[in-house]
Amino acid sequence: MFQRVLIANRGEIACRAIRTLQRMGIESVAVYSDCDRNAPHVADATHAIALGGDSARDTYLDIDKILAAAKESGAQAIFPGYGFLSERAEFAAACEMAGIVFIGPDASQIADFGQKHRARALAAQAGLPMTPGTGLLQTLQEACERAAEVGFPLMLKTTAGGGGIGLMRCEDMTALCDAWQTVKRQGAQFFSDDGVFLERCIDRARHLEVQIFGDGKGKVVALGERDCSLQRRNQKVLEETPAPNLPQSTREAMLKAAVALGESVNYRSAGTVEFIYEPARDAFYFLEVNTRLQVEHPVTEMVTGLDLIECMVRLAAQQPLDWQAMARVPTGAAIEVRVYAEDPLKNFQPSPGVLTEVSFPPNVRVDGWVSAGSEVSAFYDPMIAKIIVHGEDRLDALLKLRDALNATRISGIATNLDYLRQLAMLPEFNAGVMWTRLLDEVAYQAHAIEVLEPGTWSSVQDYPGRPGYWDIGVPPSGPMDDLAFQLANRIVGNHPEAAGLEFTLQGPTLRFHCDAVIALTGASCPALLDDAPVAYWQPVIVKAGQTLALGRATSGCRTYLAVRNGIDVPLYLGSRSTFALGQFGGHAGRTLKVADVLAISRPELAGCTTPAPIALPQMPEPALIPTYGDMWDIGVLYGPHGAPDFFTPESMETFFASEWEVHYNSNRLGVRLIGPKPEWARADGGEAGLHPSNVHDCEYAIGAINFTGDFPVILTRDGPSLGGFVCPVTIAKAELWKVGQVKPGDKI
């Protein structure tokens, strides 16, 4: 058995391989790029070697660097995983030349099956049913001539393609001519091979595949089939085994065909023979062979009880395999979904960034690499996890999948999690009659608000914020005007713990992607729902697709928006409030930005942490609605640092009698005031400092008026909890809401 194995990969497959090697008593060697230096596969491996660089080309695709790391670490073998170098024949050959075992098929098998036209020829020789098609085409004229023979619609494919790249559907001759250069260019760009061929396109086809495993000496077994028909842009999204609604005789014929192909080439290690299945004719046709472990291999493991990585390692180390176990009939049903860091609202574009919350249910298998605080890089594939469930039958597995998705929470960046929840409820999927183009017809139904313009210092807040951590320097945050905030929640019927939005002086522009009930309170600013004015202090019905645009405040300083059910953001230290200075809480620990997507809580989901609404939407009593002017009378409690110890009595009288102007440099940390210079009762601060405002550090309170030198500052929701300045008065709690509405130039 090997003593040490290098894993030439990253992400969830690297983490999974390390766990398998640990269980087998084999040391693992992780290689990593600069942006992966804090990744879990680096921390979990026995040894780790930096490759230097960030891009895949400079790291995980650099054969010389990978082999140098293997030699440096003393690894006897390399496990390639999938993607990157896993299907590069030259890499397998280079490993052999270097005296390092490549854990996978031999280089000639990778080369033969890596060329689709060559794979078709081998499959035909083995007697597999083939879709009408062509060999390699040299010119567009030849392609047009052969297309007339094959018939439309058809697929133009690169011979070295993969991952949905390098293939285009052509409805007619014009489409073929338009696609010719594009597909050839993609082949050259992504696979260094511009060879192309044609294949008849089967409408409403299903994508089925058979997991095979061979010993390289002619013995090959089939470990069941998988249905991978739910795809988006030719990329698999959901996979399951066994394939539903597949006649048993067809299943057996497909497994037999896959074994026959493997036996014909003395296939070694794990591989997948892929087929197109035409339900209307109950016919299947050879598609291609993947000479590596598949992303969806866990569903096969769930129904067979095998660890395919362990099987690959044992075979490569020339250790005996339990062929009897590999011949067992699969039991039950398994389904896998791929969780991607991508935004379904923006055509599924990748959404790199930092995850502020990652929580999966404990009773399902999760192959992933992320946790709260993980940073998803823009350099690599955006898949962050796979959720895999196993049930006694397909219905049991379906119910477990829905429960698992509903209990999962991922926050901080956009993901396809809610999209997966929608797919799990698709009637076609539940009936087991999906096809490869089905998702082209599925419109994503988001439960979210999209930020088109963020406004000024807009943030997610909840009431009462984050109390209880003042003694360790964490401010409570929460709404600056807690009265207006709580009234907004009450108007839409929310539970008091529900999170809402706070805007300062300039409101945002928000697009609602689902029906909602909202309320606007606080500072009045022009508000239009599409082109219709929106009233404040009452429930407002919003339809999916409508846009709410808020202007500049005309009275007061901060406006609040509550949406029924609340804004769905993680709890951090018991609160959903944003503390931007500390970079935690709220949405991604910061104020809102353009293109942010704010999920609306769904209390019906097990993973939702926001309590359900407690009342129907309703208008408040008119007497509860405050008015905002530019002159504010605010009640305070005297102390702790007043006259005669710190200020003269006359100075304190002046302090109470004066109109203090709000300085422009005021925010959620504090409101600075402009007014008369104080008269101090002492010449200096003694041991605390040279200025008479200095004292030894003392605990502050929210609403304390802190003299930093000769200038008073009202300490507010995100302010400091400890400092060395005197505080002659503290604003009464019931009066604090007024501080949230004062704006520069107002008088207090």
XYZ file of C-alpha atoms in Angstrom:
748
model
C 0.000 0.000 0.000
C 1.117 3.569 -0.631
C 2.602 5.490 2.254
C 1.846 8.926 0.791
C -0.494 10.143 -1.974
C -0.598 13.607 -3.541
C -4.013 15.048 -4.403
C -3.764 17.116 -7.568
C -7.027 18.959 -7.004
C -8.901 21.317 -4.726
C -12.348 21.924 -3.237
C -14.739 19.220 -2.143
C -13.075 16.359 -4.061
C -9.729 17.111 -2.383
C -11.396 17.170 1.032
C -13.192 13.931 0.294
C -9.984 12.222 -0.910
C -8.124 13.281 2.237
C -10.799 11.697 4.431
C -10.576 8.440 2.480
C -6.782 8.364 2.702
C -6.909 9.067 6.435
C -9.262 6.144 6.910
C -6.895 3.942 4.921
C -3.895 5.020 7.006
C -2.237 6.817 4.064
C -0.599 10.235 4.392
C -2.044 12.905 2.125
C -0.226 15.693 0.319
C -2.256 18.756 -0.654
C -1.120 21.220 -3.277
C -2.652 24.671 -3.321
C -2.790 27.989 -5.086
C -2.255 31.286 -3.295
C -5.982 31.972 -2.964
C -6.511 28.458 -1.558
C -3.901 28.809 1.189
C -6.617 28.831 3.886
C -8.768 26.140 2.248
C -9.762 23.099 4.334
C -7.960 20.606 2.095
C -4.736 22.415 2.925
C -5.398 22.343 6.668
C -6.630 18.750 6.721
C -3.851 17.142 4.675
C -0.818 15.537 6.302
C 1.459 17.711 4.155
C 0.785 20.790 2.017
C 2.844 22.360 -0.749
C 2.251 25.778 -2.306
C 2.196 25.877 -6.099
C 2.539 29.655 -6.364
C -0.017 31.654 -8.335
C -3.791 31.971 -8.397
C -5.085 30.909 -11.791
C -5.719 27.285 -12.683
C -3.154 27.505 -15.478
C -0.439 28.565 -13.043
C -1.354 25.984 -10.403
C -3.598 22.948 -10.714
C -3.051 22.677 -14.486
C 0.742 22.993 -14.311
C 2.071 19.444 -14.792
C 5.655 20.383 -13.946
C 4.645 21.994 -10.651
C 2.455 19.039 -9.672
C 5.209 16.502 -10.391
C 7.784 18.638 -8.583
C 5.500 18.727 -5.532
C 5.098 14.947 -5.677
C 8.855 14.439 -5.762
C 9.440 16.990 -3.006
C 6.892 15.314 -0.746
C 7.940 11.774 -1.505
C 4.482 10.800 -2.728
C 4.330 7.452 -4.477
C 1.058 8.208 -6.279
C -1.159 11.050 -7.477
C -4.947 11.134 -7.216
C -6.281 13.546 -9.889
C -9.965 13.798 -8.846
C -12.018 15.377 -11.635
C -11.474 18.443 -13.752
C -8.026 20.023 -14.082
C -5.536 17.295 -15.139
C -7.766 14.280 -14.494
C -8.392 13.555 -18.196
C -5.090 14.735 -19.604
C -3.299 11.771 -21.166
C -0.007 13.645 -21.137
C -0.261 14.042 -17.375
C -0.849 10.331 -16.831
C 2.083 9.586 -19.115
C 4.292 12.124 -17.327
C 3.483 10.489 -13.973
C 4.531 7.114 -15.370
C 7.751 8.578 -16.782
C 8.506 10.097 -13.361
C 7.951 6.784 -11.595
C 4.806 8.010 -9.861
C 1.573 6.011 -9.977
C -1.347 7.771 -11.630
C -4.517 6.723 -9.791
C -6.815 6.261 -12.761
C -6.938 4.761 -16.261
C -3.770 4.414 -18.286
C -2.707 7.204 -20.617
C -3.767 5.413 -23.817
C -7.324 4.930 -22.521
C -7.543 8.588 -21.518
C -6.279 9.593 -24.963
C -8.613 7.277 -26.889
C -11.760 8.213 -25.017
C -10.757 11.866 -24.758
C -11.258 12.180 -28.515
C -14.979 11.834 -29.062
C -14.659 10.641 -32.643
C -12.205 7.963 -31.501
C -14.518 7.039 -28.601
C -17.398 6.606 -31.042
C -15.307 4.292 -33.169
C -14.337 2.148 -30.154
C -17.954 2.013 -28.995
C -19.148 0.971 -32.427
C -16.513 -1.785 -32.536
C -17.787 -3.029 -29.163
C -21.309 -3.229 -30.555
C -22.863 -0.288 -28.704
C -25.852 1.431 -30.332
C -24.791 4.710 -31.935
C -26.636 7.888 -32.819
C -26.350 8.802 -36.495
C -23.333 11.036 -36.891
C -20.030 11.633 -38.613
C -16.336 11.321 -38.068
C -14.057 14.344 -37.935
C -14.986 17.036 -40.430
C -12.370 19.049 -42.266
C -14.377 21.802 -43.927
C -17.699 23.571 -43.584
C -18.707 22.297 -47.007
C -18.119 18.710 -45.876
C -20.117 19.426 -42.714
C -23.062 20.714 -44.749
C -22.986 17.695 -47.035
C -22.911 15.249 -44.139
C -25.555 17.231 -42.238
C -27.965 16.672 -45.114
C -27.390 12.932 -44.694
C -27.719 12.904 -40.884
C -30.717 15.219 -40.785
C -31.668 18.174 -38.598
C -31.739 19.030 -35.764
C -28.195 18.012 -34.963
C -25.342 18.838 -32.609
C -22.018 20.244 -33.767
C -19.417 19.072 -31.231
C -15.725 19.477 -30.558
C -14.010 16.128 -30.358
C -12.135 17.071 -27.188
C -14.966 18.872 -25.432
C -16.401 18.473 -21.973
C -18.432 20.265 -19.313
C -20.949 21.525 -21.844
C -18.283 23.527 -23.726
C -17.809 23.143 -27.465
C -21.207 21.966 -28.612
C -24.073 23.788 -30.283
C -27.508 22.715 -31.425
C -28.199 23.453 -35.083
C -31.782 23.583 -36.291
C -30.941 24.048 -39.959
C -28.134 24.637 -42.423
C -27.938 28.341 -41.597
C -27.466 27.581 -37.892
C -24.753 25.066 -38.763
C -22.870 27.627 -40.828
C -23.171 30.180 -38.033
C -21.937 27.695 -35.396
C -19.001 26.259 -37.354
C -16.304 28.781 -36.455
C -17.593 29.262 -32.891
C -17.392 25.574 -31.995
C -13.992 25.147 -33.650
C -12.687 28.206 -31.810
C -13.976 26.865 -28.476
C -12.275 23.545 -29.109
C -8.972 25.237 -29.830
C -9.286 27.656 -26.917
C -10.411 25.263 -24.190
C -9.029 21.918 -25.334
C -6.216 22.761 -27.781
C -8.061 20.760 -30.468
C -10.416 22.270 -33.038
C -11.611 18.955 -34.449
C -15.412 18.791 -34.808
C -18.065 16.290 -35.807
C -21.843 16.058 -36.167
C -24.332 13.997 -34.213
C -28.106 13.754 -34.598
C -29.911 15.686 -31.882
C -32.586 13.755 -30.026
C -35.294 16.045 -28.679
C -36.572 15.447 -25.142
C -33.663 13.107 -24.579
C -32.505 11.886 -21.195
C -28.872 11.720 -20.179
C -28.068 8.386 -18.546
C -24.667 7.067 -17.538
C -23.202 3.861 -16.169
C -20.478 3.766 -13.538
C -17.926 1.108 -14.448
C -14.821 -0.159 -12.707
C -12.141 -2.311 -14.285
C -8.943 -4.010 -13.184
C -7.034 -3.242 -16.391
C -6.855 -6.928 -17.249
C -10.281 -7.453 -18.772
C -12.463 -7.629 -15.672
C -15.083 -4.859 -15.650
C -18.182 -4.401 -13.489
C -21.093 -1.977 -13.755
C -22.101 -0.280 -10.505
C -25.506 0.865 -11.666
C -26.707 3.755 -13.780
C -27.376 7.399 -13.018
C -29.855 9.839 -14.500
C -28.247 13.234 -15.123
C -30.969 14.754 -17.274
C -31.578 17.909 -15.225
C -28.997 20.192 -16.801
C -28.543 23.888 -17.308
C -26.425 24.958 -20.278
C -25.374 21.330 -20.689
C -24.032 21.349 -17.124
C -25.513 18.833 -14.682
C -27.424 20.269 -11.742
C -29.111 17.236 -10.199
C -28.263 13.523 -10.504
C -29.920 10.378 -9.194
C -29.790 6.612 -9.172
C -31.475 4.441 -10.224
C -32.831 6.163 -13.323
C -36.616 6.526 -12.904
C -39.099 5.172 -15.434
C -36.472 3.092 -17.192
C -37.652 -0.376 -18.252
C -35.657 -3.076 -16.503
C -34.741 -4.751 -19.779
C -33.362 -1.447 -21.081
C -31.427 -0.924 -17.850
C -29.840 -4.348 -18.112
C -28.979 -3.817 -21.771
C -27.355 -0.464 -20.962
C -25.268 -1.914 -18.123
C -24.222 -4.795 -20.352
C -23.213 -2.410 -23.144
C -21.091 -0.313 -20.776
C -19.305 -3.423 -19.487
C -18.723 -4.644 -23.029
C -17.048 -1.357 -23.962
C -14.848 -1.470 -20.849
C -13.868 -5.083 -21.477
C -13.009 -4.340 -25.095
C -10.224 -1.988 -24.021
C -9.239 -3.675 -20.724
C -10.416 -0.576 -18.892
C -8.617 0.254 -15.662
C -9.994 2.063 -12.589
C -13.218 4.106 -12.391
C -14.936 5.452 -15.462
C -18.343 6.431 -16.765
C -19.992 5.400 -20.014
C -22.582 8.007 -20.966
C -25.686 7.435 -23.081
C -28.496 9.400 -24.639
C -31.851 7.770 -23.935
C -34.865 8.349 -26.175
C -37.982 7.503 -24.124
C -40.317 7.672 -27.115
C -38.469 4.743 -28.712
C -37.137 3.173 -25.512
C -33.719 3.330 -27.191
C -30.317 4.364 -25.928
C -27.238 5.507 -27.848
C -23.596 5.831 -26.901
C -22.524 9.383 -26.077
C -19.021 9.395 -24.573
C -16.739 7.990 -21.877
C -15.393 9.994 -18.956
C -12.098 8.434 -17.891
C -12.227 9.719 -14.349
C -14.358 9.899 -11.262
C -17.554 11.862 -11.876
C -18.809 14.742 -9.749
C -21.972 12.709 -9.176
C -20.201 9.536 -8.006
C -21.575 9.876 -4.423
C -25.055 8.705 -5.478
C -23.513 5.456 -6.680
C -21.635 5.128 -3.405
C -24.850 5.652 -1.436
C -26.654 2.739 -3.095
C -23.646 0.383 -3.281
C -21.915 1.108 0.025
C -18.613 1.479 -1.815
C -15.965 4.190 -1.513
C -14.902 4.623 -5.127
C -11.816 6.619 -4.204
C -10.676 3.790 -1.947
C -11.300 1.320 -4.769
C -9.185 3.437 -7.131
C -6.362 3.724 -4.606
C -6.370 -0.002 -3.841
C -6.276 -0.941 -7.509
C -3.452 1.518 -8.219
C -1.506 0.094 -5.263
C -2.106 -3.442 -6.580
C -4.060 -4.340 -3.477
C -6.960 -6.845 -3.605
C -10.439 -5.486 -4.226
C -13.692 -6.856 -2.865
C -15.172 -7.784 -6.225
C -18.031 -9.570 -4.488
C -19.086 -6.309 -2.857
C -18.745 -4.510 -6.184
C -21.102 -7.061 -7.767
C -23.867 -6.497 -5.223
C -27.167 -5.152 -6.521
C -27.592 -1.454 -5.550
C -30.197 -0.823 -2.874
C -32.527 2.130 -2.426
C -32.362 5.437 -4.278
C -29.995 8.396 -4.006
C -30.162 11.974 -5.293
C -27.461 14.652 -5.434
C -27.746 18.378 -6.055
C -24.863 20.712 -6.791
C -24.715 23.935 -4.792
C -23.060 26.719 -6.765
C -21.909 30.205 -5.826
C -23.810 31.752 -8.693
C -26.673 34.197 -9.009
C -29.809 32.805 -10.684
C -31.166 36.354 -11.008
C -28.194 37.352 -13.156
C -28.216 34.497 -15.613
C -26.338 32.303 -13.127
C -23.152 34.323 -13.260
C -20.555 33.346 -10.612
C -20.768 35.264 -7.347
C -17.402 35.101 -5.582
C -17.058 36.494 -2.085
C -17.085 35.624 1.592
C -19.722 33.314 3.054
C -21.128 34.671 6.311
C -23.214 31.593 7.108
C -23.042 27.946 6.059
C -25.330 25.435 7.740
C -26.278 21.996 6.436
C -28.622 19.551 8.169
C -26.809 16.802 10.117
C -28.711 13.841 8.693
C -27.556 14.024 5.057
C -24.260 13.579 3.274
C -22.592 16.811 2.259
C -19.437 16.795 0.155
C -18.216 20.368 0.386
C -15.355 22.617 1.316
C -17.006 25.758 2.702
C -17.956 27.028 6.136
C -18.785 30.434 7.593
C -15.899 32.727 6.685
C -14.830 30.797 3.566
C -13.948 32.917 0.570
C -15.145 31.697 -2.807
C -12.568 32.627 -5.415
C -13.328 33.904 -8.900
C -10.520 31.755 -10.304
C -12.251 28.370 -10.183
C -15.510 26.536 -10.780
C -18.156 28.008 -8.446
C -19.396 24.678 -7.038
C -19.137 24.860 -3.254
C -20.932 21.719 -2.090
C -22.969 18.675 -3.039
C -25.961 17.574 -0.962
C -26.644 13.844 -1.247
C -29.612 11.951 0.187
C -30.414 8.226 0.273
C -33.840 6.686 0.690
C -35.520 3.325 0.649
C -37.048 4.283 -2.692
C -37.248 7.344 -4.939
C -40.167 8.906 -3.073
C -38.333 8.579 0.230
C -35.228 10.141 -1.321
C -37.287 12.988 -2.821
C -38.816 13.849 0.542
C -35.390 13.772 2.199
C -33.960 16.007 -0.534
C -36.659 18.625 0.002
C -36.165 18.513 3.756
C -32.390 18.846 3.358
C -32.650 21.828 1.012
C -35.234 23.525 3.208
C -32.988 23.119 6.262
C -29.837 24.409 4.543
C -28.698 28.004 5.074
C -26.004 29.765 3.037
C -25.534 33.539 3.285
C -23.135 36.291 2.318
C -23.129 35.754 -1.454
C -25.691 34.651 -4.005
C -26.092 30.887 -4.499
C -28.426 28.592 -6.403
C -29.872 27.125 -3.183
C -33.360 28.554 -3.665
C -33.245 27.487 -7.324
C -32.511 23.922 -6.198
C -35.517 24.068 -3.873
C -37.628 25.016 -6.862
C -36.209 22.156 -8.960
C -36.967 19.661 -6.195
C -40.648 20.592 -6.570
C -40.811 20.435 -10.384
C -43.711 18.208 -11.469
C -41.633 16.675 -14.280
C -38.800 15.810 -11.918
C -41.126 14.383 -9.317
C -42.758 12.240 -11.993
C -39.351 11.137 -13.278
C -39.997 12.317 -16.841
C -37.361 15.065 -17.140
C -35.178 15.661 -20.194
C -31.924 17.485 -20.833
C -33.524 20.737 -22.046
C -36.263 20.877 -19.411
C -34.579 23.612 -17.377
C -34.558 25.886 -20.434
C -38.302 26.156 -19.842
C -38.090 26.781 -16.091
C -38.128 30.406 -14.956
C -36.434 31.008 -11.631
C -38.870 32.223 -8.986
C -36.834 34.183 -6.465
C -38.006 35.063 -2.973
C -35.795 38.099 -2.877
C -35.257 41.828 -3.292
C -32.579 43.003 -5.706
C -30.662 46.208 -4.971
C -30.518 48.335 -8.121
C -29.260 51.448 -6.300
C -28.149 51.142 -2.660
C -28.955 54.607 -1.380
C -26.825 56.095 1.397
C -25.578 53.993 4.297
C -28.361 51.477 3.775
C -28.221 48.428 6.015
C -30.148 45.521 7.496
C -31.131 46.039 11.136
C -33.300 44.346 13.733
C -34.619 45.320 17.158
C -33.245 45.468 19.801
C -30.012 44.739 17.993
C -27.155 43.008 19.759
C -27.389 43.793 23.497
C -25.380 41.842 26.036
C -21.920 42.320 24.529
C -21.323 45.926 25.575
C -18.819 44.840 28.224
C -16.549 43.291 25.582
C -16.742 46.254 23.224
C -19.464 45.062 20.837
C -22.116 47.762 20.378
C -25.778 46.809 20.103
C -26.252 48.290 16.618
C -29.922 48.009 15.639
C -32.108 50.783 14.214
C -31.142 54.351 15.049
C -34.866 55.183 15.259
C -36.245 52.136 17.023
C -39.740 53.647 17.189
C -40.155 53.963 13.410
C -38.513 50.558 12.880
C -40.809 48.740 15.303
C -43.871 50.451 13.862
C -42.873 49.300 10.357
C -42.700 45.697 11.547
C -46.030 46.053 13.347
C -47.702 47.483 10.230
C -46.826 44.399 8.123
C -47.653 42.067 11.027
C -44.105 40.814 11.557
C -42.716 39.196 14.651
C -40.733 41.851 16.581
C -37.479 39.969 15.819
C -37.850 40.339 12.038
C -35.093 42.263 10.266
C -35.779 45.283 8.072
C -33.865 47.964 6.181
C -32.587 51.363 7.310
C -31.672 54.124 4.846
C -29.947 57.422 5.611
C -31.027 60.641 3.833
C -31.072 59.007 0.364
C -33.164 55.913 -0.211
C -32.364 52.967 -2.505
C -33.992 51.551 -5.620
C -35.178 47.976 -5.095
C -36.666 45.395 -7.443
C -39.001 42.832 -5.901
C -38.798 39.373 -7.448
C -41.828 38.034 -5.589
C -45.111 39.345 -4.245
C -44.661 41.133 -0.930
C -46.297 43.344 1.669
C -44.138 46.251 2.808
C -44.318 49.335 5.005
C -42.307 52.545 4.849
C -41.821 54.573 8.027
C -39.416 57.139 9.419
C -38.031 60.012 7.390
C -40.284 60.986 4.524
C -38.769 60.827 1.073
C -40.381 60.522 -2.370
C -41.341 56.877 -2.954
C -42.561 55.396 -6.241
C -43.641 51.822 -6.859
C -43.070 51.707 -10.592
C -44.748 55.057 -11.387
C -47.254 55.177 -8.539
C -46.607 57.127 -5.309
C -46.333 55.026 -2.152
C -47.884 56.121 1.132
C -45.968 55.892 4.404
C -47.132 54.323 7.674
C -49.443 51.771 6.084
C -49.238 48.307 4.463
C -48.415 48.363 0.752
C -48.862 45.410 -1.617
C -45.999 44.856 -4.059
C -46.201 42.524 -7.049
C -43.318 40.437 -8.387
C -41.302 42.464 -10.876
C -42.183 45.880 -9.454
C -39.513 48.420 -8.587
C -39.556 50.644 -5.514
C -37.563 53.868 -5.903
C -36.916 56.102 -2.893
C -35.566 59.631 -3.171
C -33.935 62.072 -0.765
C -35.428 62.645 2.682
C -37.499 65.805 2.992
C -37.926 65.581 6.767
C -36.045 63.497 9.266
C -32.897 61.529 8.483
C -33.589 57.780 8.355
C -36.260 55.812 6.522
C -37.257 52.238 7.352
C -38.651 49.480 5.183
C -40.233 46.359 6.623
C -41.253 43.446 4.412
C -43.663 40.830 5.688
C -41.691 37.808 7.014
C -38.541 39.928 7.341
C -35.182 40.079 5.575
C -33.427 36.712 5.764
C -29.855 37.228 6.976
C -27.842 35.185 9.486
C -27.994 35.622 13.211
C -24.630 36.869 14.469
C -24.245 37.063 18.240
C -28.008 36.791 18.466
C -28.872 39.594 16.063
C -29.321 40.286 12.356
C -28.199 43.895 12.683
C -25.349 45.207 10.578
C -22.245 46.460 12.365
C -20.352 47.763 9.351
C -17.294 48.918 11.321
C -16.879 45.422 12.727
C -17.712 43.839 9.355
C -20.313 41.474 10.723
C -24.068 41.071 10.893
C -26.679 42.031 8.324
C -25.964 41.276 4.681
C -22.293 40.321 4.238
C -21.333 42.440 7.252
C -21.626 45.735 5.384
C -23.950 48.346 3.955
C -25.801 47.531 0.759
C -24.193 47.645 -2.675
C -25.474 47.590 -6.231
C -26.533 44.070 -7.301
C -26.952 42.742 -3.765
C -29.769 40.213 -3.463
C -31.650 40.202 -0.162
C -33.592 37.032 0.542
C -37.023 37.405 2.113
C -37.532 35.038 5.033
C -39.686 31.973 4.440
C -40.873 30.770 7.844
C -42.283 27.603 6.284
C -38.720 26.373 5.658
C -37.010 24.401 8.414
C -33.832 26.428 7.999
C -35.533 29.797 8.471
C -34.484 31.453 11.733
C -36.967 34.339 11.575
C -40.193 33.703 13.494
C -43.400 33.777 11.455
C -45.584 36.918 11.419
C -47.855 37.298 14.419
C -50.619 39.482 12.990
C -52.304 40.598 9.801
C -51.021 43.790 8.161
C -52.740 46.865 9.536
C -52.350 50.622 9.881
C -51.191 51.967 13.264
C -53.184 54.320 15.447
C -52.610 57.880 14.125
C -51.409 58.992 17.570
C -48.435 56.626 17.272
C -47.095 58.256 14.121
C -44.388 60.813 15.015
C -43.689 64.067 13.225
C -40.216 65.205 12.252
C -39.088 68.809 12.219
C -35.721 70.535 12.419
C -35.902 71.508 16.111
C -35.742 68.675 18.650
C -36.427 68.661 22.389
C -34.687 65.631 23.877
C -34.992 64.464 27.484
C -31.823 63.436 29.311
C -30.705 61.978 32.635
C -28.091 64.002 34.489
C -24.612 62.469 34.943
C -22.351 60.761 35.502
C -19.843 63.655 34.990
C -21.534 66.958 35.722
C -21.088 70.038 37.929
C -19.330 70.968 40.075
C -16.655 68.252 39.697
C -16.109 68.570 35.947
C -18.142 71.547 34.684
C -19.081 74.797 36.352
C -22.770 75.053 37.329
C -23.136 77.994 34.949
C -21.726 75.917 32.101
C -24.262 73.162 32.721
C -27.081 75.716 32.730
C -25.791 76.990 29.384
C -25.569 73.421 28.123
C -29.267 72.760 28.832
C -30.463 76.160 27.610
C -28.542 76.248 24.314
C -29.663 75.170 20.876
C -27.045 72.727 19.646
C -26.592 72.349 15.907
C -26.062 68.888 14.407
C -22.669 68.708 12.695
C -22.378 67.260 9.194
C -19.889 64.693 10.499
C -22.521 62.580 12.238
C -23.328 58.920 11.713
C -24.251 55.658 13.454
C -21.212 55.922 15.739
C -22.084 59.356 17.068
C -23.831 62.654 16.413
C -21.439 65.590 16.749
C -22.872 68.877 18.071
C -21.905 72.514 17.485
C -22.508 74.972 20.321
C -20.998 77.062 23.125
C -17.623 76.127 24.524
C -17.945 74.598 27.998
C -16.493 76.089 31.174
C -14.480 73.473 33.014
C -14.339 73.185 36.796
C -10.742 71.964 36.651
C -7.630 72.919 34.767
C -6.781 69.461 33.414
C -7.674 65.818 33.686
C -5.012 65.043 36.247
C -3.606 61.565 35.836
C -6.089 60.934 33.036
C -4.673 63.589 30.676
C -3.891 67.204 29.961
C -7.374 68.304 28.908
C -10.093 68.673 31.581
C -12.384 66.439 29.495
C -10.020 63.498 30.089
C -10.927 60.838 32.630
C -9.710 57.334 33.248
C -11.534 54.918 30.959
C -15.146 54.607 31.947
C -18.069 52.659 30.556
C -20.287 54.571 28.159
C -23.997 54.175 27.545
C -25.914 54.482 24.279
C -27.147 58.062 24.275
C -24.358 59.369 26.509
C -23.182 62.825 25.475
C -19.420 62.574 25.398
C -17.188 65.656 25.460
C -14.129 64.896 23.333
C -12.237 67.980 24.266
C -14.623 70.924 24.000
C -16.954 69.249 21.492
C -19.958 67.138 22.556
C -20.855 63.943 20.687
C -23.974 61.832 21.259
C -22.814 58.204 21.320
C -25.187 56.165 19.172
C -25.933 52.573 18.168
C -22.516 51.659 16.745
C -20.453 53.812 19.106
C -17.743 52.815 21.568
C -18.519 51.183 24.913
C -15.475 52.474 26.767
C -13.445 55.656 26.678
C -11.652 58.382 28.519
C -13.931 61.389 28.159
C -16.517 62.917 30.443
C -20.248 62.406 29.887
C -22.350 65.034 31.676
C -25.756 63.643 30.595
C -27.313 60.545 29.054
C -30.372 60.587 26.795
C -33.354 58.690 28.202
C -34.066 55.437 26.358
C -37.545 56.494 25.289
C -36.086 59.645 23.679
C -33.292 57.922 21.734
C -35.402 57.488 18.585
C -35.180 61.233 18.033
C -31.404 61.045 17.695
C -31.931 58.645 14.796
C -33.865 61.318 12.910
C -31.702 64.400 13.458
C -29.848 65.533 10.364
C -27.026 68.011 9.757
C -28.221 71.548 10.454
C -31.024 70.505 12.812
C -31.135 72.098 16.255
C -31.313 70.202 19.548
